[in-house]
PDB file of C-alpha atoms in Angstrom:
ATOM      1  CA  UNK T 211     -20.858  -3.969  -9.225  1.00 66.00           C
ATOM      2  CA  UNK T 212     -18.891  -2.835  -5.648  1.00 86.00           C
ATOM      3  CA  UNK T 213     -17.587   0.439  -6.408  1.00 90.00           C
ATOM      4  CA  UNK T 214     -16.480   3.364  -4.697  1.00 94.00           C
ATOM      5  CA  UNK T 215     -15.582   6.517  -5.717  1.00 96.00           C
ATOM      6  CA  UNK T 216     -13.227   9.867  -4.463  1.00 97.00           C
ATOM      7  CA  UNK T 217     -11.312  12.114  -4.958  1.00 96.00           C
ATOM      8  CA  UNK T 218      -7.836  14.327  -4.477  1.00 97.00           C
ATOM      9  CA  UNK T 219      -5.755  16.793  -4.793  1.00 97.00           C
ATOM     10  CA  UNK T 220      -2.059  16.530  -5.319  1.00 97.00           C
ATOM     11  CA  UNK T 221      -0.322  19.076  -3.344  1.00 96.00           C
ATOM     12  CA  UNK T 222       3.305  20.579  -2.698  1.00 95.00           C
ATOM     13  CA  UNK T 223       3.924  18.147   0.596  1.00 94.00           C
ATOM     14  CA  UNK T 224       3.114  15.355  -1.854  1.00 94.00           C
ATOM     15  CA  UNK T 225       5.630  15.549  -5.105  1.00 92.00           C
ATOM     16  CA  UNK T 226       9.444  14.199  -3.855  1.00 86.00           C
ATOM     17  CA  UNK T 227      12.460  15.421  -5.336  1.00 80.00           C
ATOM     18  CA  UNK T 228      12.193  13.936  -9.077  1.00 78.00           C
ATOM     19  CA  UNK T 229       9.171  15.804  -9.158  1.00 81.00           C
ATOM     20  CA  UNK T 230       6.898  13.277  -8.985  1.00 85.00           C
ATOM     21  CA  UNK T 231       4.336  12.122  -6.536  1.00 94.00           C
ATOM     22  CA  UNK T 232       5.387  10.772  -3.857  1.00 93.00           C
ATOM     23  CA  UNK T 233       4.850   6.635  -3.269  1.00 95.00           C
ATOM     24  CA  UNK T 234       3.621   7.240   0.194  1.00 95.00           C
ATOM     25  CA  UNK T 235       1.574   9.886  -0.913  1.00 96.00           C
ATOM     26  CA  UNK T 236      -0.620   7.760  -3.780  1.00 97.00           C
ATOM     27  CA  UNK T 237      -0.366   4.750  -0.959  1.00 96.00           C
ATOM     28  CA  UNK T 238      -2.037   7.126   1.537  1.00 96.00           C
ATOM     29  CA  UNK T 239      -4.927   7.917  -0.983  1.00 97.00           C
ATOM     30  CA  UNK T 240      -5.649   4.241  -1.620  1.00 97.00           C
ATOM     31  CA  UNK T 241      -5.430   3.671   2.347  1.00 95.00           C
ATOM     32  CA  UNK T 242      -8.032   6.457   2.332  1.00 96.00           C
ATOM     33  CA  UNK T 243     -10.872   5.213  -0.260  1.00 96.00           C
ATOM     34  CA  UNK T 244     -10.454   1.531   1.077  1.00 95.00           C
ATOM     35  CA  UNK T 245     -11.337   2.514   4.658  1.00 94.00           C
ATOM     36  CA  UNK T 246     -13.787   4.718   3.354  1.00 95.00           C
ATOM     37  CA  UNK T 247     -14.945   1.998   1.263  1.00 94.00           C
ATOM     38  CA  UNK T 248     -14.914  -0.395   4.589  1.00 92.00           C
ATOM     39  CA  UNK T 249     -16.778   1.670   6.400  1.00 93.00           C
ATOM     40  CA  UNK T 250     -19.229   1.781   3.703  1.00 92.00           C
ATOM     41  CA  UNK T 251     -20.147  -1.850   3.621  1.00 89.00           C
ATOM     42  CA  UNK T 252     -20.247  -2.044   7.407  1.00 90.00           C
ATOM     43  CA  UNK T 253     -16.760  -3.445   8.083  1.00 91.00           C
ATOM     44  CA  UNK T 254     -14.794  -0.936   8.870  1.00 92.00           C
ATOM     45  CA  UNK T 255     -12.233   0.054  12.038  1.00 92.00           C
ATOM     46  CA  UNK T 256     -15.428  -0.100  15.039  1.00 93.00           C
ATOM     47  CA  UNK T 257     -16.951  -2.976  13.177  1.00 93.00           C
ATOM     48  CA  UNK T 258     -13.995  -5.222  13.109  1.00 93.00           C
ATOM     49  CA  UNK T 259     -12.547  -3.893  16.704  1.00 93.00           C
ATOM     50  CA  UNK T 260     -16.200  -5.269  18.444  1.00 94.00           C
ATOM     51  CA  UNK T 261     -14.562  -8.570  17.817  1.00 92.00           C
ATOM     52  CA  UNK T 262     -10.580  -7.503  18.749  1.00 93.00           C
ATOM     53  CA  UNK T 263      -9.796  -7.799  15.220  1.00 94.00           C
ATOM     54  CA  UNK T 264      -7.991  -4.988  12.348  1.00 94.00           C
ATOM     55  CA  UNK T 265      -7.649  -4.958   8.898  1.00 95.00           C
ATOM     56  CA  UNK T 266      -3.943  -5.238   8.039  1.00 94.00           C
ATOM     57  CA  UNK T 267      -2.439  -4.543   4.119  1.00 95.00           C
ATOM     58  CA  UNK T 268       0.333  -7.290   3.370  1.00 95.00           C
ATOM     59  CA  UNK T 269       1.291  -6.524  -0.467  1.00 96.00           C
ATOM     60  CA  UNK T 270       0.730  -3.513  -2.720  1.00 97.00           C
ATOM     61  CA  UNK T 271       1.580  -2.363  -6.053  1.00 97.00           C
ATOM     62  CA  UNK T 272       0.897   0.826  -7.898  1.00 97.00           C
ATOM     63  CA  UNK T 273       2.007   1.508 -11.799  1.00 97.00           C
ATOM     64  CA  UNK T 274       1.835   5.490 -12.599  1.00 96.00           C
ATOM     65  CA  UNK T 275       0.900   6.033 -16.685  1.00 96.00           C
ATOM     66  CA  UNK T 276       0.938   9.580 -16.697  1.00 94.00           C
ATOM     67  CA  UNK T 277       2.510  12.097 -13.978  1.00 91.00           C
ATOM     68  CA  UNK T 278       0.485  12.731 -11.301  1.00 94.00           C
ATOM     69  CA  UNK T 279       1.236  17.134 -11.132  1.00 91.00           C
ATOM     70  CA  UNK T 280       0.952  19.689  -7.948  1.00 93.00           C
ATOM     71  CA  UNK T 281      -2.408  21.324  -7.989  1.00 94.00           C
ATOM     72  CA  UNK T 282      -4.535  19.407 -10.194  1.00 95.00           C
ATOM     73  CA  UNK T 283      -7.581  17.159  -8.838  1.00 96.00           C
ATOM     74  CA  UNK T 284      -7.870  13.184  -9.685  1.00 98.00           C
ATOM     75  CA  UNK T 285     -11.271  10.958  -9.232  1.00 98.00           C
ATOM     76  CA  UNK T 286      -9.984   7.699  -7.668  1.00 98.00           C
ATOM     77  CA  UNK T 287     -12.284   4.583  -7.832  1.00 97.00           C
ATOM     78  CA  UNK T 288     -11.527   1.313  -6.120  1.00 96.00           C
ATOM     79  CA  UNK T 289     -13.039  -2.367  -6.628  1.00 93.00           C
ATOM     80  CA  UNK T 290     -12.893  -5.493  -4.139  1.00 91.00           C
ATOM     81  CA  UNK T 291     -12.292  -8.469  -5.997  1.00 90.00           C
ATOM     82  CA  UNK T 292     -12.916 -12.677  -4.819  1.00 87.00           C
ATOM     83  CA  UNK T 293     -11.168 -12.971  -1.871  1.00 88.00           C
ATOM     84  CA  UNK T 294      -9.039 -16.230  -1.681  1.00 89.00           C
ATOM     85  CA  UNK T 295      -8.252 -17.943   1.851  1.00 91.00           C
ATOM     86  CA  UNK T 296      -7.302 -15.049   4.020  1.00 93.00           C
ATOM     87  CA  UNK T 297      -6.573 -12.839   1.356  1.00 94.00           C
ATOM     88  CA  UNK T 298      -8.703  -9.824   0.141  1.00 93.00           C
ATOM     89  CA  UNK T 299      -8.218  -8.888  -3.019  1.00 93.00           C
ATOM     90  CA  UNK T 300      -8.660  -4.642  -3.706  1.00 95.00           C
ATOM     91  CA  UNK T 301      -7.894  -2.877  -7.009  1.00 96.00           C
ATOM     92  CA  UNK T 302      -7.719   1.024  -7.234  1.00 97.00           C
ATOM     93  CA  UNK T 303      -8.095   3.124 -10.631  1.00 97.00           C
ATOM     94  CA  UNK T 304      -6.702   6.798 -11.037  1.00 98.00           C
ATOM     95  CA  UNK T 305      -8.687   9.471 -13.303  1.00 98.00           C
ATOM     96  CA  UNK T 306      -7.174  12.541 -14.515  1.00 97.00           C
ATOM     97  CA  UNK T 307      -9.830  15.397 -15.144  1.00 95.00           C
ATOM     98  CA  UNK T 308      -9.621  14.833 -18.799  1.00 96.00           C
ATOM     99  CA  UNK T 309     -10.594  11.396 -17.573  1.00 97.00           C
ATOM    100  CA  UNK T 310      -7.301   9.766 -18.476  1.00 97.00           C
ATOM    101  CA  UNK T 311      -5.951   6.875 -16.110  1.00 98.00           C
ATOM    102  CA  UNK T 312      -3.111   8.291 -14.149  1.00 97.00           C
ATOM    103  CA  UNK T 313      -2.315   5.274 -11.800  1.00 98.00           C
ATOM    104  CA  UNK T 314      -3.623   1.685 -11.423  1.00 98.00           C
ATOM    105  CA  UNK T 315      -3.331  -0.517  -8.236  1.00 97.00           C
ATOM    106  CA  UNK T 316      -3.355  -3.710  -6.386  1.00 97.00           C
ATOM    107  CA  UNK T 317      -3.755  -4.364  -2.668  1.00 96.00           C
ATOM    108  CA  UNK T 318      -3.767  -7.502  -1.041  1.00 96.00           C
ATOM    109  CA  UNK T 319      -5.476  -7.140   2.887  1.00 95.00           C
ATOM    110  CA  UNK T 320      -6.034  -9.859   5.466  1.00 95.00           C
ATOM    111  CA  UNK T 321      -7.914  -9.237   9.160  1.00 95.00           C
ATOM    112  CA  UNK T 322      -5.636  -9.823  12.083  1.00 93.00           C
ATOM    113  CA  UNK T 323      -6.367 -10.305  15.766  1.00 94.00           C
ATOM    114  CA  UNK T 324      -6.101  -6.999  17.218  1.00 93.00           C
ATOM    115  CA  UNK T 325      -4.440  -8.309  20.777  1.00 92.00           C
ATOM    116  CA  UNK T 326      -2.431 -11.748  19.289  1.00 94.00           C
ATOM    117  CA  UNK T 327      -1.592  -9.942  15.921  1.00 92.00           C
ATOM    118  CA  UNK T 328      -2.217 -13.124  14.072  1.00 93.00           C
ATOM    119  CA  UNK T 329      -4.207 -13.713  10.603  1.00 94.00           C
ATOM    120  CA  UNK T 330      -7.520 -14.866  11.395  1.00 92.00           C
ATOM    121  CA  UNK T 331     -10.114 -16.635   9.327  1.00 91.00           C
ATOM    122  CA  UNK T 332     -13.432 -14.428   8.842  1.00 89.00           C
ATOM    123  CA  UNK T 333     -16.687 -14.981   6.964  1.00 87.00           C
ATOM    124  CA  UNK T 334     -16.541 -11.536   5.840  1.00 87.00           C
ATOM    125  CA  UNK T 335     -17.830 -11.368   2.351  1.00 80.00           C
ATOM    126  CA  UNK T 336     -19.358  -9.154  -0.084  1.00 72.00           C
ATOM    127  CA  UNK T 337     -22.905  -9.996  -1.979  1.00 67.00           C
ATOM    128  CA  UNK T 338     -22.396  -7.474  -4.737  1.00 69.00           C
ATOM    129  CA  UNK T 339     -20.869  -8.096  -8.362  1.00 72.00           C
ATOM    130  CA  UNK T 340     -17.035  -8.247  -8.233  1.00 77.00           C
ATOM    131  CA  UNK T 341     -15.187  -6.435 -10.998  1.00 80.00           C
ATOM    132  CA  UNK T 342     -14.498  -8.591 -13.499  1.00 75.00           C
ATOM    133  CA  UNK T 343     -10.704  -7.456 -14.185  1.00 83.00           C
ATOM    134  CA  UNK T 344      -7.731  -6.977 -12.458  1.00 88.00           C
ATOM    135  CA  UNK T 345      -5.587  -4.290 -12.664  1.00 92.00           C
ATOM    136  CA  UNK T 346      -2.562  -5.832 -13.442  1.00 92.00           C
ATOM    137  CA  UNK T 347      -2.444  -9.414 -15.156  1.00 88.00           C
ATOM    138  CA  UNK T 348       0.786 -10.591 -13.616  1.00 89.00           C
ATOM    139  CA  UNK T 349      -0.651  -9.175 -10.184  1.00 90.00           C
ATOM    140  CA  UNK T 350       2.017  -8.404  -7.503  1.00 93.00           C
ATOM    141  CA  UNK T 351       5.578 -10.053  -8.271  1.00 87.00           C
ATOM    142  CA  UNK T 352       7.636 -11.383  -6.190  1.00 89.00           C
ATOM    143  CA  UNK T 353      11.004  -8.827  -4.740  1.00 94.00           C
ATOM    144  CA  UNK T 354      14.064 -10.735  -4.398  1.00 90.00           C
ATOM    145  CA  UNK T 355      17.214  -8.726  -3.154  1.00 91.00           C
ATOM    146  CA  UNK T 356      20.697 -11.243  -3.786  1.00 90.00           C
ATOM    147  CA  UNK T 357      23.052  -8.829  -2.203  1.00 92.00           C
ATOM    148  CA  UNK T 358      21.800  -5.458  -0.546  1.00 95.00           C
ATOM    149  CA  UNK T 359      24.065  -3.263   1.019  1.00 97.00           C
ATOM    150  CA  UNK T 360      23.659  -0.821   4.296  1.00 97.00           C
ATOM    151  CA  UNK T 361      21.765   2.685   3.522  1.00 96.00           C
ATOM    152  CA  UNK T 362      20.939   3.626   6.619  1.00 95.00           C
ATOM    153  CA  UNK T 363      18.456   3.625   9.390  1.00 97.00           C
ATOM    154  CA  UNK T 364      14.790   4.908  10.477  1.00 97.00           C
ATOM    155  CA  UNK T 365      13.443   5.128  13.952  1.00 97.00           C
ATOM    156  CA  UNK T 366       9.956   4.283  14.342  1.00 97.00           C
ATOM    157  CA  UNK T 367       8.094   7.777  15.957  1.00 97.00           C
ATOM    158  CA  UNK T 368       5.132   8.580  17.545  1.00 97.00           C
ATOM    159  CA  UNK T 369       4.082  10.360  13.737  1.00 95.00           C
ATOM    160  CA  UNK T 370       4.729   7.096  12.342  1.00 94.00           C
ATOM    161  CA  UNK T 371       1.907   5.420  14.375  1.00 94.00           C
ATOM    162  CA  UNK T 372      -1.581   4.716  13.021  1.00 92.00           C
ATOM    163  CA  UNK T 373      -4.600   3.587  14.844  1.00 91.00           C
ATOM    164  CA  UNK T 374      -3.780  -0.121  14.491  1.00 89.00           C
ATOM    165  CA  UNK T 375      -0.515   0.840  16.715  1.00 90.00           C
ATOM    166  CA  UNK T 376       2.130   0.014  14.771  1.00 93.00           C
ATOM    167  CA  UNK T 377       3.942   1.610  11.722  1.00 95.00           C
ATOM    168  CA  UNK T 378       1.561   2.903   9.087  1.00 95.00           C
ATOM    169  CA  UNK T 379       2.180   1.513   5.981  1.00 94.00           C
ATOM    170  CA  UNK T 380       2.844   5.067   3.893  1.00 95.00           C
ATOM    171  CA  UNK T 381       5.776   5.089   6.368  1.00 96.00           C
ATOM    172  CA  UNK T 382       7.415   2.812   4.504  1.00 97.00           C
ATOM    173  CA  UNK T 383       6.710   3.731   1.082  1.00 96.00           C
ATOM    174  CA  UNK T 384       8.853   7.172   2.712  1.00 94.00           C
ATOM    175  CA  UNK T 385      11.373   5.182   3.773  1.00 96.00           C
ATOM    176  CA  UNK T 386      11.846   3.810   0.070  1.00 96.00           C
ATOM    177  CA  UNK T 387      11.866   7.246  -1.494  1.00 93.00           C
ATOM    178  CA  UNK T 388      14.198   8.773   1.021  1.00 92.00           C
ATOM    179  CA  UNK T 389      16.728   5.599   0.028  1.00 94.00           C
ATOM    180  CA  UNK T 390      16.550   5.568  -3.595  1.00 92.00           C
ATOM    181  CA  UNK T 391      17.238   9.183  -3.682  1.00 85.00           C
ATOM    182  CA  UNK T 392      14.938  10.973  -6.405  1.00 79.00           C
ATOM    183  CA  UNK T 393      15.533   8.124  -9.050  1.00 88.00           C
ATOM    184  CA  UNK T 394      12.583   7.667 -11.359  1.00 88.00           C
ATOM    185  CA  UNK T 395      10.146   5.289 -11.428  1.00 93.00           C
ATOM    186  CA  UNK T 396       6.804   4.093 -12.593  1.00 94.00           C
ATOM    187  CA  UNK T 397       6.364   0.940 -11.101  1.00 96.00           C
ATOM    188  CA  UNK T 398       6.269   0.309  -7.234  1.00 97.00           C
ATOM    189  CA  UNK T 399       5.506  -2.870  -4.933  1.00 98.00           C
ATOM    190  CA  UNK T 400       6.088  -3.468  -1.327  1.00 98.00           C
ATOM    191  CA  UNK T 401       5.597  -6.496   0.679  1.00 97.00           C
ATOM    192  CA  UNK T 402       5.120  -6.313   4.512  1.00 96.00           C
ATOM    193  CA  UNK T 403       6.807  -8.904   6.558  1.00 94.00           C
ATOM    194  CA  UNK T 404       6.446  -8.118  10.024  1.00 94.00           C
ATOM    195  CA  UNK T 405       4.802  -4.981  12.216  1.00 93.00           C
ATOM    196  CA  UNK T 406       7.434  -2.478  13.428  1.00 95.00           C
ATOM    197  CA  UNK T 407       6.768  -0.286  16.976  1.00 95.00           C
ATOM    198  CA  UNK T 408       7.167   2.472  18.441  1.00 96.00           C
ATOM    199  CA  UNK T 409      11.323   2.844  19.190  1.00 96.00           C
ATOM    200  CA  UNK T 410      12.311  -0.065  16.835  1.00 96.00           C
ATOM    201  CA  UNK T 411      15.116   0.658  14.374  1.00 98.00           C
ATOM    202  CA  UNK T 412      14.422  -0.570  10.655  1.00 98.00           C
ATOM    203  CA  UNK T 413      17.653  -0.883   8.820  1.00 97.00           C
ATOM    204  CA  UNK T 414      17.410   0.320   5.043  1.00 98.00           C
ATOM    205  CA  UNK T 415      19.311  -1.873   2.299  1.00 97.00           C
ATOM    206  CA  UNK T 416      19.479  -1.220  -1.188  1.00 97.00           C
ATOM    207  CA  UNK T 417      20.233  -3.184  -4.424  1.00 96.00           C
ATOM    208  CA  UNK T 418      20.036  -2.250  -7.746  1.00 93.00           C
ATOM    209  CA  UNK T 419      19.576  -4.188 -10.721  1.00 87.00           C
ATOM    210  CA  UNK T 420      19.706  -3.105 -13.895  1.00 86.00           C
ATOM    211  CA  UNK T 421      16.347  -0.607 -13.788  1.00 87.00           C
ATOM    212  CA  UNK T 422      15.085  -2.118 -10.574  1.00 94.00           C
ATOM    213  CA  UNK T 423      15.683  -1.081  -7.361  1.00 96.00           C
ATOM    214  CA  UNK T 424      14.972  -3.393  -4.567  1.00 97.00           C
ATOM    215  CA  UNK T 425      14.956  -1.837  -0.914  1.00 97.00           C
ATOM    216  CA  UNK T 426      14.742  -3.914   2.146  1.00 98.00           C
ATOM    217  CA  UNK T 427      14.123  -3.016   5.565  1.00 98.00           C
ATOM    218  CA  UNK T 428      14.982  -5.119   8.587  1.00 97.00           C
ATOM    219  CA  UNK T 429      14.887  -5.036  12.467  1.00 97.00           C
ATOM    220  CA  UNK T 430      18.174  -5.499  14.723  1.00 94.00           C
ATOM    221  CA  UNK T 431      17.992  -8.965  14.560  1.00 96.00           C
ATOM    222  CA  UNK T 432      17.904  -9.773  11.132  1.00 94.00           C
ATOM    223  CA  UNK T 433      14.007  -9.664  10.668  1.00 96.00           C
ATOM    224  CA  UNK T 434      12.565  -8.130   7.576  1.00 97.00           C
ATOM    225  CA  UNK T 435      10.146  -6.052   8.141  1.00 97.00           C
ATOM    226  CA  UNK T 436       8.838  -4.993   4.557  1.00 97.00           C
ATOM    227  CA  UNK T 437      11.095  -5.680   0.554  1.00 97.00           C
ATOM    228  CA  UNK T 438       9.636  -3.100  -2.009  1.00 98.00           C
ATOM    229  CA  UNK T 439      10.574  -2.773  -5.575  1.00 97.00           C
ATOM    230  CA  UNK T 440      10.762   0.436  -7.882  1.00 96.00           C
ATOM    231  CA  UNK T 441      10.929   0.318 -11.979  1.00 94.00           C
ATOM    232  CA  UNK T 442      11.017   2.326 -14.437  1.00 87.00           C
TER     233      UNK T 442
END
């Protein structure tokens, strides 16, 4: 079976203001193992760039079962699963070091076209055994925000930038935490809409519903750029 194993260390920089770990944080450890992962099975950053083309993350959704604390080490392992049209399926599985699972996730990738930024078909595949499971049976939800209201405003910096030259995706997971303003939660998914650049100004919204939060960012003209949910 496709596997790939890591690890981590949770420290200060990542626990926000609840005292928890911080979404962007446990996002940028799954961005980690499933490039390292990539790389692995020859289809990583160089591979895909000899042909103009990126790997791009379009949903994600992480549940936390047990508090993720300052200090303390966690073994992370991730599995691809069948990938379905232009959609690559990628699961991620957090170990305590009394081997209890800490955090369970779902990614959903697709390969763009580096210079036209559009989704392109691929016959990228894997040979191996998929796992037979996926981490979540209803998968990734859909995020619907009825009413959201003005929360403010983040300008995209150079520190925001990743190697595929646009907003990294942890950004945004920051973004969400810095709105909903240490509230609790164990339950996060964000969908990504559209890229956001250097200088462009994502306006933050906020809704909450009952023990959901929905947070949606959007460009000047209207144009989401990413929806993400939080739940307890």
């Amino acid at each position: 079976m496709l596997k790939f194993t890591g690890d981590f260390e949770v420290g200060a920089e990542d626990i926000g203001c609840n005292g928890s770990i911080r979404a962007g944080s446990l996002m940028y450890e799954f961005q980690e193992i499933a490039t390292s992962h990539a790389e692995a099975l020859g289809i990583g950053f160089d591979e895909l760039m000899a042909d103009n083309r990126i790997w791009v993350m379009s949903k994600l959704r992480f549940r936390k079962y047990i508090e993720l604390k300052e200090g303390q080490h966690y073994r992370i392992e991730t599995y691809p699963r069948p990938k379905r049209g232009v959609t690559f399926y990628r699961d991620y599985y957090v170990y305590d070091k009394d081997d209890r699972l800490a955090a369970a996730g779902i990614s959903h990738w697709c390969v763009i076209n580096f210079r036209t930024r559009r989704i392109e078909k691929t016959d990228i595949d894997f040979d191996d055994e998929y796992i037979d499971k996926a981490a979540f049976d209803d998968g990734i939800g859909k995020i619907r925000a009825d009413n959201p209201v003005y929360a403010g405003e983040h300008v995209v910096v150079q520190e925001d930038i990743d190697i595929n030259q646009h907003t990294n995706n942890c950004r945004y997971a920051d973004m969400v935490e810095d709105i909903i303003a240490g509230k609790e939660y164990s339950d996060f998914t964000i969908n990504f809409s559209k890229e956001a650049r250097l200088g462009d100004v994502i306006g933050l919204y906020i809704e909450e519903k009952g023990e959901s939060i929905v947070v949606v960012g959007k460009l000047a003209d209207d144009t989401v750029v990413f929806q993400s949910e939080v739940r307890k």
